XYZ file of C-alpha atoms in Angstrom:
702
model
C -20.927 -41.218 -6.561
C -23.633 -38.802 -7.638
C -25.800 -36.410 -5.712
C -29.287 -37.767 -6.324
C -28.229 -41.399 -6.857
C -25.946 -43.382 -9.138
C -22.269 -44.255 -8.845
C -19.119 -45.220 -10.712
C -17.278 -48.495 -10.055
C -14.080 -48.062 -8.055
C -10.935 -47.541 -10.171
C -9.046 -50.752 -11.001
C -5.650 -49.457 -9.821
C -4.409 -47.901 -6.597
C -5.939 -44.406 -6.900
C -3.405 -42.440 -4.847
C -0.229 -43.326 -6.757
C -0.419 -40.411 -9.267
C -1.193 -37.939 -6.474
C 1.639 -39.233 -4.273
C 4.029 -38.989 -7.217
C 2.895 -35.417 -7.901
C 3.372 -34.354 -4.265
C 6.817 -35.975 -4.112
C 7.867 -34.318 -7.369
C 6.514 -30.975 -6.127
C 8.406 -31.082 -2.836
C 11.641 -32.259 -4.501
C 11.486 -29.612 -7.225
C 10.856 -26.799 -4.746
C 13.641 -28.018 -2.436
C 16.036 -28.040 -5.383
C 14.876 -24.545 -6.373
C 15.575 -23.190 -2.916
C 19.117 -24.575 -3.079
C 19.723 -23.298 -6.608
C 18.230 -19.915 -5.762
C 21.199 -19.298 -3.471
C 23.940 -21.421 -5.043
C 23.365 -20.200 -8.612
C 22.442 -16.625 -7.786
C 24.836 -14.966 -10.315
C 23.643 -17.142 -13.198
C 19.974 -16.623 -12.337
C 20.424 -12.864 -12.054
C 22.340 -12.751 -15.342
C 19.531 -14.601 -17.113
C 16.822 -12.436 -15.527
C 18.675 -9.205 -16.268
C 19.244 -10.269 -19.896
C 15.558 -11.046 -20.436
C 14.507 -7.820 -18.705
C 16.961 -5.752 -20.760
C 15.712 -7.355 -23.992
C 12.104 -6.578 -23.092
C 13.075 -3.061 -22.039
C 14.517 -2.524 -25.508
C 11.413 -3.883 -27.238
C 8.756 -2.343 -24.985
C 10.144 1.079 -24.089
C 13.005 2.050 -26.385
C 11.798 0.869 -29.783
C 8.125 0.474 -28.771
C 7.938 -2.607 -30.978
C 6.020 -4.560 -28.314
C 3.246 -3.406 -25.950
C 4.464 -2.222 -22.549
C 2.511 -4.830 -20.556
C 4.934 -7.492 -21.845
C 7.820 -5.898 -19.902
C 9.166 -7.847 -16.922
C 11.337 -6.480 -14.143
C 14.408 -8.634 -13.617
C 13.313 -9.890 -10.196
C 9.965 -10.957 -11.716
C 11.190 -12.663 -14.887
C 11.028 -16.234 -13.586
C 7.626 -15.653 -12.002
C 6.304 -14.113 -15.205
C 7.586 -17.050 -17.265
C 5.815 -19.479 -14.925
C 2.633 -17.434 -15.345
C 2.991 -17.551 -19.134
C 3.260 -21.346 -18.996
C 0.148 -21.485 -16.833
C -1.789 -19.271 -19.260
C -0.612 -21.348 -22.217
C -1.715 -24.616 -20.589
C -5.105 -23.178 -19.625
C -5.620 -21.777 -23.111
C -4.705 -25.110 -24.677
C -7.288 -26.900 -22.524
C -9.982 -24.409 -23.546
C -9.169 -25.073 -27.209
C -9.145 -28.866 -26.814
C -12.235 -29.058 -24.628
C -14.916 -28.843 -27.362
C -12.995 -31.263 -29.600
C -12.608 -33.948 -26.945
C -15.841 -33.532 -24.951
C -18.029 -31.684 -27.403
C -20.495 -28.969 -26.452
C -22.801 -30.306 -23.731
C -26.552 -30.072 -24.073
C -26.821 -29.732 -20.292
C -24.436 -26.872 -19.413
C -25.234 -26.919 -15.696
C -24.608 -30.668 -15.434
C -27.826 -32.096 -14.057
C -28.140 -35.109 -16.363
C -25.748 -37.506 -14.574
C -23.780 -38.154 -17.760
C -21.720 -41.314 -17.963
C -17.945 -41.366 -18.137
C -16.506 -41.099 -21.655
C -12.946 -41.463 -23.003
C -12.898 -37.780 -23.974
C -14.029 -36.619 -20.539
C -11.562 -38.949 -18.827
C -8.723 -37.632 -20.988
C -9.531 -33.960 -20.307
C -9.852 -34.382 -16.546
C -6.427 -36.036 -16.390
C -5.008 -33.328 -18.671
C -6.489 -30.755 -16.305
C -4.877 -32.477 -13.311
C -1.486 -32.612 -15.062
C -1.691 -28.988 -16.254
C -2.603 -27.576 -12.857
C 0.091 -29.721 -11.248
C 2.835 -28.605 -13.653
C 1.864 -24.920 -13.529
C 1.690 -24.815 -9.720
C 5.036 -26.578 -9.334
C 6.688 -24.190 -11.820
C 5.256 -21.137 -10.067
C 6.377 -22.456 -6.669
C 9.864 -23.092 -8.053
C 10.015 -19.620 -9.605
C 9.171 -18.033 -6.268
C 12.153 -19.720 -4.595
C 14.541 -19.247 -7.519
C 13.820 -15.500 -7.526
C 14.084 -15.307 -3.703
C 10.469 -14.184 -3.360
C 9.840 -16.602 -0.481
C 11.684 -16.213 2.818
C 10.496 -19.351 4.587
C 11.163 -23.076 4.664
C 9.949 -25.361 1.889
C 7.449 -27.109 4.133
C 6.063 -23.830 5.499
C 5.699 -22.426 1.981
C 3.043 -25.046 1.209
C 0.856 -23.364 3.844
C 1.001 -19.967 2.118
C -2.359 -19.528 0.366
C -0.801 -18.229 -2.845
C 1.365 -21.386 -3.055
C -1.015 -23.932 -1.560
C -1.524 -26.772 -4.107
C -4.945 -27.289 -5.679
C -4.083 -30.022 -8.167
C -5.191 -32.649 -5.655
C -8.770 -31.529 -6.269
C -8.465 -32.324 -9.956
C -6.908 -35.706 -9.183
C -10.017 -36.806 -7.311
C -12.232 -35.375 -10.039
C -10.269 -37.290 -12.692
C -10.483 -40.445 -10.600
C -14.129 -40.329 -9.584
C -15.998 -37.899 -11.860
C -14.710 -37.889 -15.476
C -18.052 -36.980 -17.032
C -19.457 -34.302 -19.314
C -20.990 -32.708 -16.213
C -17.669 -31.030 -15.426
C -17.429 -29.173 -18.752
C -18.449 -25.857 -17.166
C -16.195 -26.157 -14.048
C -13.161 -26.892 -16.244
C -13.955 -23.879 -18.435
C -14.413 -21.610 -15.416
C -11.148 -22.777 -13.817
C -9.138 -22.274 -17.032
C -10.465 -18.741 -17.408
C -9.569 -18.040 -13.770
C -6.047 -19.446 -14.246
C -5.443 -17.239 -17.271
C -6.793 -14.083 -15.656
C -4.994 -14.478 -12.313
C -1.698 -15.303 -14.062
C -1.968 -12.324 -16.412
C -2.475 -9.868 -13.555
C 0.127 -11.577 -11.385
C 2.716 -11.003 -14.117
C 2.157 -7.265 -13.684
C 2.071 -7.112 -9.866
C -1.670 -6.587 -10.005
C -4.647 -8.237 -8.389
C -7.454 -9.723 -10.466
C -10.436 -7.926 -8.978
C -13.015 -8.790 -11.643
C -12.607 -12.097 -13.485
C -11.478 -14.304 -10.587
C -14.260 -13.136 -8.227
C -16.749 -13.594 -11.075
C -15.556 -17.172 -11.620
C -15.893 -17.894 -7.885
C -19.417 -16.511 -7.978
C -20.187 -18.821 -10.912
C -18.865 -21.809 -8.939
C -21.133 -20.892 -6.054
C -24.126 -20.318 -8.336
C -23.694 -23.662 -10.092
C -23.290 -25.468 -6.764
C -26.469 -23.884 -5.414
C -28.405 -24.783 -8.577
C -27.213 -28.396 -8.317
C -28.267 -28.562 -4.656
C -31.650 -27.095 -5.498
C -32.107 -29.506 -8.381
C -31.135 -32.413 -6.160
C -33.712 -31.431 -3.555
C -36.438 -31.498 -6.224
C -35.147 -34.684 -7.851
C -34.088 -32.941 -11.080
C -30.289 -33.279 -10.788
C -27.670 -35.976 -10.469
C -24.145 -34.584 -10.197
C -20.704 -36.000 -9.194
C -20.220 -35.435 -5.467
C -16.507 -34.688 -5.688
C -17.101 -31.826 -8.134
C -20.008 -30.509 -6.077
C -17.753 -30.366 -3.006
C -15.220 -28.356 -4.988
C -17.819 -25.942 -6.360
C -19.344 -25.297 -2.966
C -16.039 -25.009 -1.084
C -14.587 -22.527 -3.594
C -17.798 -20.537 -3.754
C -18.417 -20.469 -0.010
C -14.831 -19.417 0.776
C -15.288 -16.549 -1.673
C -18.657 -15.657 -0.129
C -17.302 -15.816 3.422
C -14.394 -13.533 2.534
C -16.763 -11.098 0.859
C -19.040 -11.033 3.908
C -16.085 -10.530 6.267
C -14.778 -7.639 4.168
C -18.226 -6.059 3.945
C -18.707 -6.407 7.709
C -15.306 -4.854 8.390
C -16.200 -1.854 6.207
C -19.588 -1.523 7.870
C -18.012 -1.698 11.317
C -15.511 1.005 10.357
C -17.767 3.464 8.570
C -21.075 3.007 10.367
C -19.551 4.944 13.273
C -19.338 8.107 11.154
C -22.409 9.777 12.626
C -21.186 13.070 14.065
C -21.864 15.999 11.728
C -19.098 18.552 11.900
C -18.890 22.230 11.111
C -15.317 23.023 10.238
C -12.783 25.152 8.468
C -10.979 23.305 5.685
C -7.569 24.539 4.552
C -6.428 23.631 1.035
C -2.735 24.319 0.203
C -2.404 26.452 -2.933
C 0.946 28.224 -2.751
C 4.478 27.894 -1.468
C 7.731 29.065 -3.123
C 9.316 25.608 -2.791
C 6.333 23.569 -4.029
C 4.650 23.134 -7.410
C 1.067 22.762 -6.240
C -1.658 20.712 -7.858
C -4.107 23.044 -9.623
C -7.579 22.360 -8.277
C -10.220 22.071 -10.991
C -12.757 24.332 -9.305
C -10.308 27.262 -9.618
C -9.242 26.494 -13.193
C -9.072 29.648 -15.321
C -9.347 31.927 -12.307
C -6.768 33.803 -10.261
C -6.673 34.110 -6.504
C -7.564 37.587 -5.168
C -4.462 39.720 -4.806
C -3.661 40.165 -1.144
C -6.342 37.666 -0.156
C -10.108 37.776 -0.116
C -13.319 35.863 -0.855
C -13.632 33.411 -3.766
C -16.881 32.687 -5.571
C -18.048 29.077 -5.277
C -19.734 28.172 -8.566
C -21.009 24.710 -7.668
C -24.608 25.164 -6.410
C -24.246 22.172 -4.053
C -21.876 24.127 -1.834
C -23.326 27.652 -1.913
C -23.703 27.512 1.866
C -19.907 27.339 2.206
C -17.566 30.318 2.094
C -14.173 30.236 0.376
C -11.400 32.701 1.181
C -7.879 32.984 -0.204
C -5.445 33.506 2.696
C -1.879 34.260 1.560
C -0.673 34.446 5.167
C -2.556 32.128 7.481
C -2.460 32.910 11.200
C -4.228 30.744 13.769
C -5.154 32.077 17.185
C -5.300 29.976 20.337
C -5.945 30.805 23.970
C -3.136 29.966 26.385
C -2.281 30.611 29.992
C 0.964 31.636 31.635
C 2.081 32.293 35.216
C 1.396 35.728 36.628
C 4.919 36.703 37.614
C 3.600 39.450 39.855
C 2.296 36.680 42.105
C 5.298 35.591 44.211
C 3.798 32.104 44.660
C 3.419 31.622 40.865
C 0.110 29.877 41.446
C -1.915 32.423 39.490
C -2.241 31.996 35.720
C -3.468 34.601 33.273
C -4.954 34.008 29.804
C -3.564 35.426 26.574
C -3.969 34.839 22.825
C -1.151 33.164 20.901
C -0.949 33.901 17.170
C 0.832 31.278 15.085
C 1.723 31.820 11.421
C 1.455 28.795 9.128
C 3.808 28.298 6.150
C 2.443 28.786 2.646
C -0.754 30.219 1.155
C -4.122 28.516 1.666
C -7.736 28.575 0.608
C -9.972 28.491 3.672
C -13.391 26.848 3.241
C -15.941 27.525 5.987
C -18.180 24.439 6.075
C -21.539 24.382 7.924
C -22.517 21.155 9.669
C -25.789 20.389 7.888
C -24.959 21.465 4.335
C -21.361 20.228 4.399
C -22.173 16.552 4.810
C -18.948 15.694 6.654
C -19.465 12.881 9.165
C -16.693 11.775 11.513
C -16.424 8.817 13.850
C -15.453 9.697 17.398
C -13.952 6.220 17.727
C -10.368 5.772 16.612
C -9.749 3.376 13.743
C -8.094 0.194 14.965
C -5.414 -0.981 12.531
C -3.012 -3.897 12.448
C -0.052 -1.510 12.656
C -0.796 1.530 14.760
C 1.263 4.656 14.315
C 3.592 5.875 16.981
C 2.478 9.508 16.971
C -0.934 9.684 15.279
C -4.351 8.052 15.347
C -6.929 7.821 12.561
C -10.624 8.640 12.650
C -12.875 7.496 9.783
C -14.488 10.443 8.003
C -17.289 10.253 5.402
C -17.612 12.915 2.744
C -21.306 12.185 2.142
C -21.966 15.090 -0.247
C -18.622 15.209 -2.069
C -17.502 18.510 -0.520
C -13.998 17.384 0.435
C -13.492 15.672 -2.918
C -14.603 18.848 -4.700
C -12.518 21.440 -2.874
C -9.508 19.163 -2.374
C -9.812 17.909 -5.967
C -9.041 14.334 -4.935
C -9.100 11.576 -7.531
C -11.704 8.822 -7.363
C -15.301 8.848 -6.255
C -15.005 7.177 -2.868
C -16.413 9.117 0.065
C -14.064 7.550 2.627
C -11.311 9.660 4.179
C -8.781 9.174 6.947
C -8.690 12.009 9.485
C -5.331 11.911 11.289
C -4.594 13.622 14.551
C -1.543 13.599 16.765
C -1.686 11.589 19.959
C 1.951 12.429 20.799
C 4.110 15.451 20.221
C 6.595 14.224 17.541
C 9.168 16.671 18.851
C 9.109 15.829 22.531
C 7.120 12.622 22.639
C 4.584 14.058 25.101
C 1.109 12.532 25.162
C -1.462 14.957 23.829
C -4.542 15.673 25.917
C -8.035 15.777 24.444
C -9.640 19.253 24.336
C -12.392 18.061 26.691
C -9.744 16.966 29.207
C -7.864 20.260 28.990
C -11.006 22.218 29.786
C -11.157 20.484 33.182
C -7.505 21.167 34.035
C -6.236 24.016 36.154
C -2.983 25.761 36.958
C 0.333 24.493 35.654
C -1.054 21.271 34.148
C -3.544 23.256 32.047
C -0.868 25.705 30.955
C 1.445 22.877 29.857
C -1.340 21.072 27.977
C -2.307 24.249 26.103
C 1.346 24.875 25.305
C 1.717 21.399 23.780
C -1.478 21.892 21.798
C -0.222 25.150 20.261
C 3.158 23.645 19.418
C 1.375 21.054 17.265
C -0.412 23.562 15.033
C 2.499 23.918 12.616
C 3.149 20.165 12.116
C -0.364 19.604 10.733
C 0.172 22.215 8.028
C 3.754 21.110 7.431
C 2.571 17.511 6.988
C 0.037 18.727 4.439
C 2.711 20.652 2.525
C 5.121 17.703 2.667
C 2.484 15.515 1.027
C 1.944 18.231 -1.582
C 5.685 18.254 -2.289
C 5.735 14.458 -2.426
C 2.834 14.520 -4.897
C 4.869 16.941 -7.020
C 7.699 14.393 -7.136
C 5.167 11.652 -7.915
C 3.819 13.548 -10.935
C 7.334 14.188 -12.226
C 8.281 10.532 -11.658
C 5.324 9.365 -13.749
C 6.493 11.553 -16.648
C 9.899 9.844 -16.874
C 10.296 8.286 -20.318
C 10.731 4.514 -20.486
C 10.018 4.172 -16.777
C 10.706 0.483 -15.986
C 8.380 0.357 -12.948
C 4.742 1.096 -12.245
C 3.437 4.659 -12.124
C 2.540 5.897 -8.659
C -0.013 8.033 -6.887
C 1.150 10.079 -3.915
C -1.790 11.217 -1.845
C -2.382 14.888 -1.220
C -4.170 16.134 1.891
C -6.084 19.027 3.443
C -6.175 20.326 7.009
C -9.531 20.423 8.791
C -10.200 22.449 11.934
C -13.206 21.297 13.968
C -14.616 23.496 16.707
C -13.558 26.909 15.422
C -14.732 29.539 17.859
C -14.433 27.199 20.830
C -11.595 27.626 23.335
C -9.645 24.683 21.898
C -10.376 23.608 18.287
C -9.052 20.239 17.036
C -7.012 19.887 13.841
C -7.026 16.854 11.513
C -4.930 16.015 8.472
C -7.413 14.477 6.003
C -6.597 12.363 2.960
C -8.405 9.704 0.886
C -8.705 6.408 2.732
C -6.681 3.609 1.143
C -9.252 0.859 0.814
C -7.325 -1.734 -1.218
C -7.420 -5.309 0.067
C -3.708 -5.402 0.893
C -1.903 -4.405 4.100
C -0.856 -0.845 4.816
C 2.924 -1.030 4.624
C 6.060 0.953 5.102
C 8.200 0.571 1.979
C 11.399 2.301 3.063
C 12.845 3.976 6.112
C 13.923 7.480 7.138
C 17.283 6.193 8.352
C 19.936 3.732 7.293
C 18.791 0.214 6.430
C 21.219 -2.134 4.759
C 20.078 -2.502 1.172
C 16.512 -1.193 1.693
C 15.860 -4.543 0.032
C 12.155 -4.488 -0.791
C 10.963 -6.775 -3.558
C 8.708 -3.910 -4.628
C 11.321 -1.516 -6.023
C 9.048 1.303 -7.163
C 9.048 3.210 -3.815
C 12.842 3.066 -3.567
C 13.223 4.217 -7.155
C 10.857 7.121 -6.406
C 13.002 8.068 -3.395
C 16.178 8.086 -5.459
C 14.415 10.058 -8.197
C 13.513 12.761 -5.665
C 17.210 13.156 -4.897
C 18.102 13.569 -8.570
C 15.088 15.735 -9.421
C 15.767 18.160 -6.554
C 19.387 18.598 -7.643
C 20.560 16.539 -4.643
C 18.943 18.860 -2.086
C 16.111 16.551 -0.954
C 15.474 12.865 -0.552
C 11.923 11.630 -0.049
C 11.845 8.620 2.260
C 9.743 6.812 4.856
C 7.315 6.017 2.033
C 4.287 3.995 3.110
C 0.880 3.068 1.803
C -0.807 0.312 -0.201
C 0.347 -1.094 -3.533
C 1.424 1.945 -5.578
C -0.492 4.557 -3.603
C 1.804 6.278 -1.130
C 1.283 8.637 1.766
C 2.888 10.242 4.810
C 6.451 10.634 3.472
C 9.373 12.284 5.209
C 12.093 14.441 3.645
C 15.726 14.946 4.529
C 17.315 18.096 3.194
C 20.922 18.966 2.468
C 20.130 22.481 3.716
C 20.369 23.380 7.391
C 17.226 22.055 9.132
C 14.428 24.554 9.665
C 14.270 25.556 13.324
C 10.553 25.392 14.068
C 9.798 27.377 17.215
C 6.108 26.433 17.098
C 5.166 30.030 16.403
C 6.589 31.260 19.702
C 8.636 33.996 18.046
C 6.742 36.875 16.536
C 9.211 37.494 13.706
C 10.938 34.203 12.989
C 12.741 34.217 9.649
C 14.710 30.985 9.613
C 16.654 30.239 6.447
C 15.577 26.574 6.244
C 12.549 24.998 4.599
C 9.560 26.026 6.699
C 7.344 23.276 5.206
C 9.547 20.560 6.712
C 9.510 19.182 10.217
C 11.583 16.279 11.558
C 14.161 17.022 8.870
C 17.265 14.978 9.630
C 19.468 17.197 7.478
C 22.459 16.099 5.430
C 23.573 13.438 7.916
C 20.358 11.409 7.719
C 20.088 12.077 4.007
C 23.471 10.419 3.516
C 22.505 7.427 5.668
C 19.287 6.833 3.729
C 21.064 7.125 0.381
C 23.811 4.691 1.354
C 21.079 2.189 2.197
C 19.617 2.610 -1.286
C 23.071 2.330 -2.829
C 23.463 -1.185 -1.438
C 20.387 -2.462 -3.286
C 21.661 -4.003 -6.504
C 18.254 -4.322 -8.181
C 17.757 -0.589 -7.754
C 21.033 0.036 -9.591
C 19.828 -2.115 -12.471
C 16.568 -0.192 -12.813
C 17.943 3.317 -12.322
C 20.903 2.839 -14.662
C 18.437 2.428 -17.536
C 16.870 5.864 -17.142
C 19.442 7.950 -15.233
C 22.890 6.550 -16.146
C 24.767 9.835 -15.657
C 23.144 10.634 -12.316
C 23.771 7.085 -11.115
C 27.455 7.394 -11.962
C 27.680 10.598 -9.926
C 25.683 8.969 -7.141
C 28.069 6.002 -6.978
C 31.063 8.319 -6.789
C 29.369 10.412 -4.097
C 28.656 7.374 -1.913
C 32.241 6.188 -2.291
C 33.374 9.622 -1.125
C 31.068 9.487 1.907
C 32.315 6.033 2.885
C 35.891 7.328 3.017
C 34.850 9.190 6.164
C 35.928 6.741 8.878
C 33.510 8.093 11.478
C 30.575 7.830 9.058
C 31.496 4.281 8.005
C 31.925 3.264 11.641
C 28.480 4.671 12.487
C 26.839 2.652 9.710
C 28.576 -0.499 10.876
C 27.213 0.069 14.369
C 23.713 0.616 12.976
C 23.582 -2.547 10.893
C 22.465 -4.724 13.794
C 19.581 -2.449 14.731
C 18.704 -2.051 11.037
C 18.349 -5.826 10.627
C 14.713 -5.672 11.708
C 13.805 -3.269 8.932
C 15.805 -5.301 6.410
C 13.750 -8.377 7.326
C 10.552 -6.389 7.085
C 11.395 -4.928 3.668
C 12.440 -8.353 2.369
C 8.903 -9.572 3.008
C 7.130 -6.750 1.164
C 6.081 -8.824 -1.809
C 3.183 -8.012 -4.134
C 3.291 -11.560 -5.502
C 2.568 -12.936 -2.046
C -0.216 -10.380 -1.635
C -1.984 -11.575 -4.783
C -5.072 -13.571 -3.800
C -3.734 -14.373 -0.321
C -6.672 -16.180 1.185
C -8.882 -14.903 -1.612
C -9.733 -11.464 -2.901
C -11.412 -10.419 0.331
C -8.833 -11.484 2.897
C -8.358 -9.277 5.973
C -4.806 -8.474 4.938
C -4.142 -5.973 7.726
C -4.742 -8.626 10.371
C -2.695 -11.115 8.369
C 0.293 -8.782 8.277
C -0.098 -7.937 11.959
C 0.060 -11.661 12.765
C 3.159 -11.991 10.598
C 4.894 -9.147 12.415
C 4.079 -10.804 15.731
C 5.778 -13.967 14.548
C 2.574 -15.971 13.976
C 3.004 -16.249 10.220
C 5.592 -18.230 8.264
C 6.981 -15.247 6.337
C 8.751 -13.291 9.055
C 11.776 -13.958 11.212
C 12.753 -11.663 14.108
C 15.524 -13.601 15.774
C 17.460 -11.821 18.468
C 15.107 -8.847 18.858
C 12.948 -8.180 21.887
C 9.325 -7.012 21.724
C 10.203 -3.387 22.427
C 12.623 -3.324 19.494
C 9.993 -4.873 17.242
C 7.361 -2.307 18.177
C 9.750 0.573 17.747
C 11.087 -0.661 14.421
C 7.671 -1.474 12.999
C 6.116 1.918 13.773
C 4.283 3.285 10.739
C 4.747 6.951 11.587
C 8.369 7.599 12.298
């Protein structure tokens, strides 16, 4: 039937037989793939490793082929399915003008009659989409990228079949009017498949094609209302459904951003601290200081950018923060009298202090905490807008986005105490006020240590990206600055500020800071970065607890082989501990060993690392074997395996392929992941673990 009148005669044969056959073949093929994915694991891995090694030789060692053709072993089957899909779509685009010609009416308003060429191409389109979707679905199970039942996998948006749409189009609307929709869909298939091969998301072509679907559907509806158009109903339904789903997702994403950032209304005057020097850290050189030296012994720095002349910059080689505290007056026998005193706390490293006025600085913070799908155990986030580019300028952050995450502690990571708000502390008296002030002062150092840890992690990230023939994606490890709001008041508030990760994928934790069997994430880049940190630091550090979005990482933790730094919170006037003063929560050699043994049990990681660090990997294997000879250590790991099962399940489901176009380009992925972790989604399985264990294991902070 046509919008605007007209119809085709019903088909002479039972119309659902081809579709039923396709669905049956799809289900059978995927069921077989799930069985073979486990039963023929050695053969599949051998094939994938052989193809990956061949491409590694061509792309990275001899540079005979471009690097984008490289496939990681765990992605070989998926990439091959994507290549087939691109080839089929390209073939259809080539055949289309020869079989259907070039239409005079590109929009499709003329109610063209069915022709043999149009009928042929619509059935070819149905068959091509059917074959490509079945192959991709099979590849996902063969490569163990799907951790759910066959029937549940059909509900996953990235695997949900769409060939049924083309069956009804081929049955009821094989006309020249569908020339443009076929062209648009083939271009979308090629673009999405190309980016999916490389663990990327198509953020341009696919949304553009969806917008074209919506535009054509709206034009057809408008033409119908004025009597100018007659168009096949089945194709119009497809155009409008695809376009409206895209539009709805876009509106939801835009509303979520508005809801988050419209609350940034409070102008803040602050002191910003930018890390510029520490003996253990190779700092990023900020562009605004390029070619200049810091004043010897400290002092003012000229700000050359006229936008920020109202600010003052000072180089502080030894940063000391002062806070007011109270303590009991021991001359009072009842100990009910408290006297005030000033506590001076020395921060590690050298810093540039930027004094930022409220009006000229343009920093706007939301007083409302940011609600996320996975809330941290120790910290909360406040949205912060850098409306005039001040933070981007002095922090020298990449990108032009004005959105930042301002993190503050809600619990003391050392003792687990709840932190009181400054406004609450002002109303306290006696012992409760003294204890609250004490906890506040103890948390001064961790903010600056967190900032330095991210600076050290960024150093490892830069070195990792320089590795020759790197078989995984390059990374970005976020740096940060410390912001002090309310300087001069009795109780200023500190924030750790970093660029806000605004990608349309969930915020995720990619590996742990303790033992997890295999650390088996499908996305191997974070684990390879962690192992690289161990090699690059001459086995003194391992960077772990990596989290973030895609290949942008933040908030790492380090375990050192040195004795842990004993942080006294600045309560000793002359503390000269021999450990690393930029580290807190350092688990030392014991936790370092446990994390590394977890990495050692991931076979894919061995395959990747052996290509670039064969000698170090040999030493690493021997070292782990030596550790496992310790009966007490091996017994401890065996006891931990049950509690580590939760993390192993979580890491198994970190899959960039499943992220690609889940529910469309504008899906609320944070909420989707939160539902999955609560057991509402088909991807996760938390058998045998109570809710408390889930919450503890899934914490994004520690």
